[in-house]
PDB file of C-alpha atoms in Angstrom:
ATOM      1  CA  UNK A1426     129.555  74.346  97.176  1.00 74.00           C
ATOM      2  CA  UNK A1427     128.095  72.044  94.675  1.00 85.00           C
ATOM      3  CA  UNK A1428     129.463  71.441  91.208  1.00 92.00           C
ATOM      4  CA  UNK A1429     126.581  71.460  88.683  1.00 94.00           C
ATOM      5  CA  UNK A1430     126.359  70.280  85.256  1.00 96.00           C
ATOM      6  CA  UNK A1431     123.954  68.991  82.517  1.00 97.00           C
ATOM      7  CA  UNK A1432     123.809  67.143  79.295  1.00 97.00           C
ATOM      8  CA  UNK A1433     120.916  67.065  76.902  1.00 97.00           C
ATOM      9  CA  UNK A1434     120.048  64.676  74.062  1.00 97.00           C
ATOM     10  CA  UNK A1435     122.443  61.911  75.191  1.00 98.00           C
ATOM     11  CA  UNK A1436     122.309  58.673  73.162  1.00 98.00           C
ATOM     12  CA  UNK A1437     122.463  55.659  75.316  1.00 98.00           C
ATOM     13  CA  UNK A1438     122.245  51.951  74.396  1.00 97.00           C
ATOM     14  CA  UNK A1439     120.421  50.739  77.482  1.00 98.00           C
ATOM     15  CA  UNK A1440     120.361  51.678  81.210  1.00 98.00           C
ATOM     16  CA  UNK A1441     124.171  50.887  81.789  1.00 98.00           C
ATOM     17  CA  UNK A1442     125.068  53.289  79.070  1.00 98.00           C
ATOM     18  CA  UNK A1443     122.675  55.926  80.333  1.00 98.00           C
ATOM     19  CA  UNK A1444     123.823  55.539  84.028  1.00 98.00           C
ATOM     20  CA  UNK A1445     127.536  55.750  82.835  1.00 98.00           C
ATOM     21  CA  UNK A1446     126.699  58.934  80.871  1.00 98.00           C
ATOM     22  CA  UNK A1447     125.002  60.649  83.792  1.00 98.00           C
ATOM     23  CA  UNK A1448     127.713  59.677  86.379  1.00 98.00           C
ATOM     24  CA  UNK A1449     130.259  60.791  83.575  1.00 98.00           C
ATOM     25  CA  UNK A1450     129.195  64.343  83.873  1.00 98.00           C
ATOM     26  CA  UNK A1451     130.259  64.271  87.585  1.00 97.00           C
ATOM     27  CA  UNK A1452     133.664  63.026  86.394  1.00 98.00           C
ATOM     28  CA  UNK A1453     133.940  65.730  83.926  1.00 97.00           C
ATOM     29  CA  UNK A1454     133.119  68.291  86.552  1.00 96.00           C
ATOM     30  CA  UNK A1455     135.808  66.929  88.725  1.00 97.00           C
ATOM     31  CA  UNK A1456     133.455  66.034  91.492  1.00 96.00           C
ATOM     32  CA  UNK A1457     133.822  62.186  91.083  1.00 97.00           C
ATOM     33  CA  UNK A1458     136.538  59.937  90.191  1.00 97.00           C
ATOM     34  CA  UNK A1459     137.046  57.921  86.911  1.00 98.00           C
ATOM     35  CA  UNK A1460     135.619  54.789  88.464  1.00 98.00           C
ATOM     36  CA  UNK A1461     132.310  56.472  89.719  1.00 98.00           C
ATOM     37  CA  UNK A1462     130.127  55.606  86.679  1.00 98.00           C
ATOM     38  CA  UNK A1463     130.975  52.028  86.896  1.00 98.00           C
ATOM     39  CA  UNK A1464     130.309  51.925  90.659  1.00 98.00           C
ATOM     40  CA  UNK A1465     126.847  53.463  89.870  1.00 98.00           C
ATOM     41  CA  UNK A1466     126.160  50.729  87.424  1.00 98.00           C
ATOM     42  CA  UNK A1467     127.146  48.223  90.069  1.00 98.00           C
ATOM     43  CA  UNK A1468     124.541  49.621  92.511  1.00 97.00           C
ATOM     44  CA  UNK A1469     121.660  48.832  90.105  1.00 97.00           C
ATOM     45  CA  UNK A1470     123.232  45.440  89.217  1.00 98.00           C
ATOM     46  CA  UNK A1471     123.408  44.730  92.912  1.00 97.00           C
ATOM     47  CA  UNK A1472     120.197  46.359  94.219  1.00 96.00           C
ATOM     48  CA  UNK A1473     117.930  46.471  91.179  1.00 96.00           C
ATOM     49  CA  UNK A1474     116.251  49.464  89.740  1.00 97.00           C
ATOM     50  CA  UNK A1475     115.238  51.334  92.996  1.00 95.00           C
ATOM     51  CA  UNK A1476     116.998  54.380  91.639  1.00 96.00           C
ATOM     52  CA  UNK A1477     114.102  54.898  89.228  1.00 97.00           C
ATOM     53  CA  UNK A1478     112.061  57.007  91.601  1.00 94.00           C
ATOM     54  CA  UNK A1479     109.182  58.222  89.677  1.00 94.00           C
ATOM     55  CA  UNK A1480     107.845  57.835  86.066  1.00 96.00           C
ATOM     56  CA  UNK A1481     110.934  58.401  83.768  1.00 97.00           C
ATOM     57  CA  UNK A1482     113.341  59.541  86.567  1.00 97.00           C
ATOM     58  CA  UNK A1483     116.354  57.831  87.893  1.00 97.00           C
ATOM     59  CA  UNK A1484     118.619  59.068  90.646  1.00 96.00           C
ATOM     60  CA  UNK A1485     122.231  57.782  89.742  1.00 97.00           C
ATOM     61  CA  UNK A1486     124.610  57.511  92.742  1.00 95.00           C
ATOM     62  CA  UNK A1487     127.043  55.359  94.502  1.00 95.00           C
ATOM     63  CA  UNK A1488     128.585  55.388  97.952  1.00 92.00           C
ATOM     64  CA  UNK A1489     130.893  58.385  98.735  1.00 92.00           C
ATOM     65  CA  UNK A1490     133.871  55.964  99.100  1.00 94.00           C
ATOM     66  CA  UNK A1491     133.130  54.717  95.402  1.00 96.00           C
ATOM     67  CA  UNK A1492     134.757  58.013  93.993  1.00 96.00           C
ATOM     68  CA  UNK A1493     132.881  61.063  95.436  1.00 94.00           C
ATOM     69  CA  UNK A1494     135.565  63.735  95.581  1.00 95.00           C
ATOM     70  CA  UNK A1495     133.187  66.685  96.101  1.00 93.00           C
ATOM     71  CA  UNK A1496     129.457  67.434  96.120  1.00 91.00           C
ATOM     72  CA  UNK A1497     128.163  67.301  92.643  1.00 94.00           C
ATOM     73  CA  UNK A1498     124.782  67.176  90.901  1.00 94.00           C
ATOM     74  CA  UNK A1499     124.155  66.615  87.207  1.00 96.00           C
ATOM     75  CA  UNK A1500     121.081  66.236  84.844  1.00 97.00           C
ATOM     76  CA  UNK A1501     121.096  64.100  81.854  1.00 98.00           C
ATOM     77  CA  UNK A1502     118.270  64.123  79.387  1.00 98.00           C
ATOM     78  CA  UNK A1503     118.277  61.053  77.124  1.00 98.00           C
ATOM     79  CA  UNK A1504     117.545  61.403  73.292  1.00 98.00           C
ATOM     80  CA  UNK A1505     115.495  58.208  73.662  1.00 98.00           C
ATOM     81  CA  UNK A1506     114.222  56.668  77.005  1.00 98.00           C
ATOM     82  CA  UNK A1507     115.733  53.406  78.380  1.00 98.00           C
ATOM     83  CA  UNK A1508     114.321  50.587  80.335  1.00 98.00           C
ATOM     84  CA  UNK A1509     115.898  49.892  83.841  1.00 98.00           C
ATOM     85  CA  UNK A1510     113.414  47.054  84.633  1.00 97.00           C
ATOM     86  CA  UNK A1511     111.337  48.979  87.101  1.00 97.00           C
ATOM     87  CA  UNK A1512     107.931  47.620  87.213  1.00 95.00           C
ATOM     88  CA  UNK A1513     106.115  50.876  87.275  1.00 96.00           C
ATOM     89  CA  UNK A1514     108.362  53.771  86.323  1.00 97.00           C
ATOM     90  CA  UNK A1515     110.189  52.679  83.087  1.00 97.00           C
ATOM     91  CA  UNK A1516     111.143  53.888  80.686  1.00 98.00           C
ATOM     92  CA  UNK A1517     113.552  56.477  81.894  1.00 98.00           C
ATOM     93  CA  UNK A1518     114.348  59.701  80.040  1.00 98.00           C
ATOM     94  CA  UNK A1519     115.887  61.940  82.735  1.00 98.00           C
ATOM     95  CA  UNK A1520     118.633  60.953  85.045  1.00 98.00           C
ATOM     96  CA  UNK A1521     119.814  62.909  88.123  1.00 96.00           C
ATOM     97  CA  UNK A1522     123.439  62.029  89.122  1.00 96.00           C
ATOM     98  CA  UNK A1523     125.017  63.140  92.490  1.00 92.00           C
ATOM     99  CA  UNK A1524     128.142  62.393  94.392  1.00 94.00           C
ATOM    100  CA  UNK A1525     129.588  63.378  97.633  1.00 89.00           C
ATOM    101  CA  UNK A1526     132.767  63.004  99.534  1.00 91.00           C
ATOM    102  CA  UNK A1527     131.252  61.705 102.786  1.00 89.00           C
ATOM    103  CA  UNK A1528     128.139  60.365 104.376  1.00 80.00           C
ATOM    104  CA  UNK A1529     126.896  63.608 105.984  1.00 80.00           C
ATOM    105  CA  UNK A1530     127.047  65.409 102.486  1.00 81.00           C
ATOM    106  CA  UNK A1531     125.419  62.365 100.919  1.00 77.00           C
ATOM    107  CA  UNK A1532     122.263  62.729 103.191  1.00 79.00           C
ATOM    108  CA  UNK A1533     122.247  66.379 102.915  1.00 80.00           C
ATOM    109  CA  UNK A1534     122.319  66.183  99.028  1.00 81.00           C
ATOM    110  CA  UNK A1535     119.720  63.627  99.041  1.00 80.00           C
ATOM    111  CA  UNK A1536     117.450  65.788 101.146  1.00 84.00           C
ATOM    112  CA  UNK A1537     118.064  68.831  99.041  1.00 85.00           C
ATOM    113  CA  UNK A1538     117.279  66.790  95.803  1.00 88.00           C
ATOM    114  CA  UNK A1539     114.163  65.341  97.215  1.00 88.00           C
ATOM    115  CA  UNK A1540     112.811  69.040  98.116  1.00 89.00           C
ATOM    116  CA  UNK A1541     113.676  70.112  94.620  1.00 91.00           C
ATOM    117  CA  UNK A1542     111.946  67.178  92.949  1.00 91.00           C
ATOM    118  CA  UNK A1543     108.859  67.719  95.234  1.00 90.00           C
ATOM    119  CA  UNK A1544     108.818  71.301  93.986  1.00 92.00           C
ATOM    120  CA  UNK A1545     108.752  70.187  90.227  1.00 94.00           C
ATOM    121  CA  UNK A1546     112.446  70.031  89.303  1.00 95.00           C
ATOM    122  CA  UNK A1547     111.931  67.066  86.889  1.00 96.00           C
ATOM    123  CA  UNK A1548     109.379  68.840  84.961  1.00 96.00           C
ATOM    124  CA  UNK A1549     111.638  72.129  84.662  1.00 96.00           C
ATOM    125  CA  UNK A1550     114.557  69.963  83.465  1.00 97.00           C
ATOM    126  CA  UNK A1551     112.303  68.262  80.928  1.00 96.00           C
ATOM    127  CA  UNK A1552     111.169  71.648  79.678  1.00 96.00           C
ATOM    128  CA  UNK A1553     114.551  73.323  79.562  1.00 97.00           C
ATOM    129  CA  UNK A1554     116.191  74.243  76.325  1.00 95.00           C
ATOM    130  CA  UNK A1555     119.745  72.449  76.333  1.00 95.00           C
ATOM    131  CA  UNK A1556     122.570  71.978  78.598  1.00 95.00           C
ATOM    132  CA  UNK A1557     123.022  75.556  79.906  1.00 96.00           C
ATOM    133  CA  UNK A1558     119.229  75.851  80.904  1.00 97.00           C
ATOM    134  CA  UNK A1559     119.195  72.557  82.539  1.00 97.00           C
ATOM    135  CA  UNK A1560     122.250  73.414  84.615  1.00 95.00           C
ATOM    136  CA  UNK A1561     120.561  76.832  85.498  1.00 95.00           C
ATOM    137  CA  UNK A1562     117.372  74.860  86.561  1.00 94.00           C
ATOM    138  CA  UNK A1563     119.635  72.799  88.903  1.00 92.00           C
ATOM    139  CA  UNK A1564     121.334  75.790  90.338  1.00 91.00           C
ATOM    140  CA  UNK A1565     118.027  77.446  91.025  1.00 89.00           C
ATOM    141  CA  UNK A1566     116.643  74.328  92.703  1.00 87.00           C
ATOM    142  CA  UNK A1567     119.578  73.959  94.936  1.00 81.00           C
ATOM    143  CA  UNK A1568     120.500  77.604  95.732  1.00 64.00           C
ATOM    144  CA  UNK A1569     122.239  77.175  98.970  1.00 58.00           C
ATOM    145  CA  UNK A1570     124.294  74.351  97.736  1.00 48.00           C
ATOM    146  CA  UNK A1571     125.153  75.146  94.144  1.00 44.00           C
ATOM    147  CA  UNK A1572     128.193  77.024  92.613  1.00 41.00           C
ATOM    148  CA  UNK A1573     128.269  78.485  89.194  1.00 40.00           C
ATOM    149  CA  UNK A1574     126.992  76.466  86.299  1.00 40.00           C
ATOM    150  CA  UNK A1575     129.454  74.204  84.677  1.00 39.00           C
TER     151      UNK A1575
END
């Protein structure tokens, strides 16, 4: 079962703060260890802004061994967009963070998120009114994987 969470109106001074805030929701849910947000920042520092998948949307993650304790997915909507340095898809206003405890769950979670994004999840999250509605949208988008809203 997936831990689900959301934060709306998050203030972030740059992409590092936005990434830490998004991954921090997973820590709050108990799905990721305390070092997971910094591991997510290191992914972008090392590999560049490939996590910015489409206009305004970043998929924040790190490897399972970097602190994934359970399957978790969280949406973070920023108060003001930030630049990741992506040539086409900046600035980012919406971040989806996920974590998993193992490689198989990692692939399954990526697949489920890809299906949900293809079905309009990002637009529904942007249109949601606050944390609870954002979490409910995530839960509806991942019905087989998601547990109760947190």
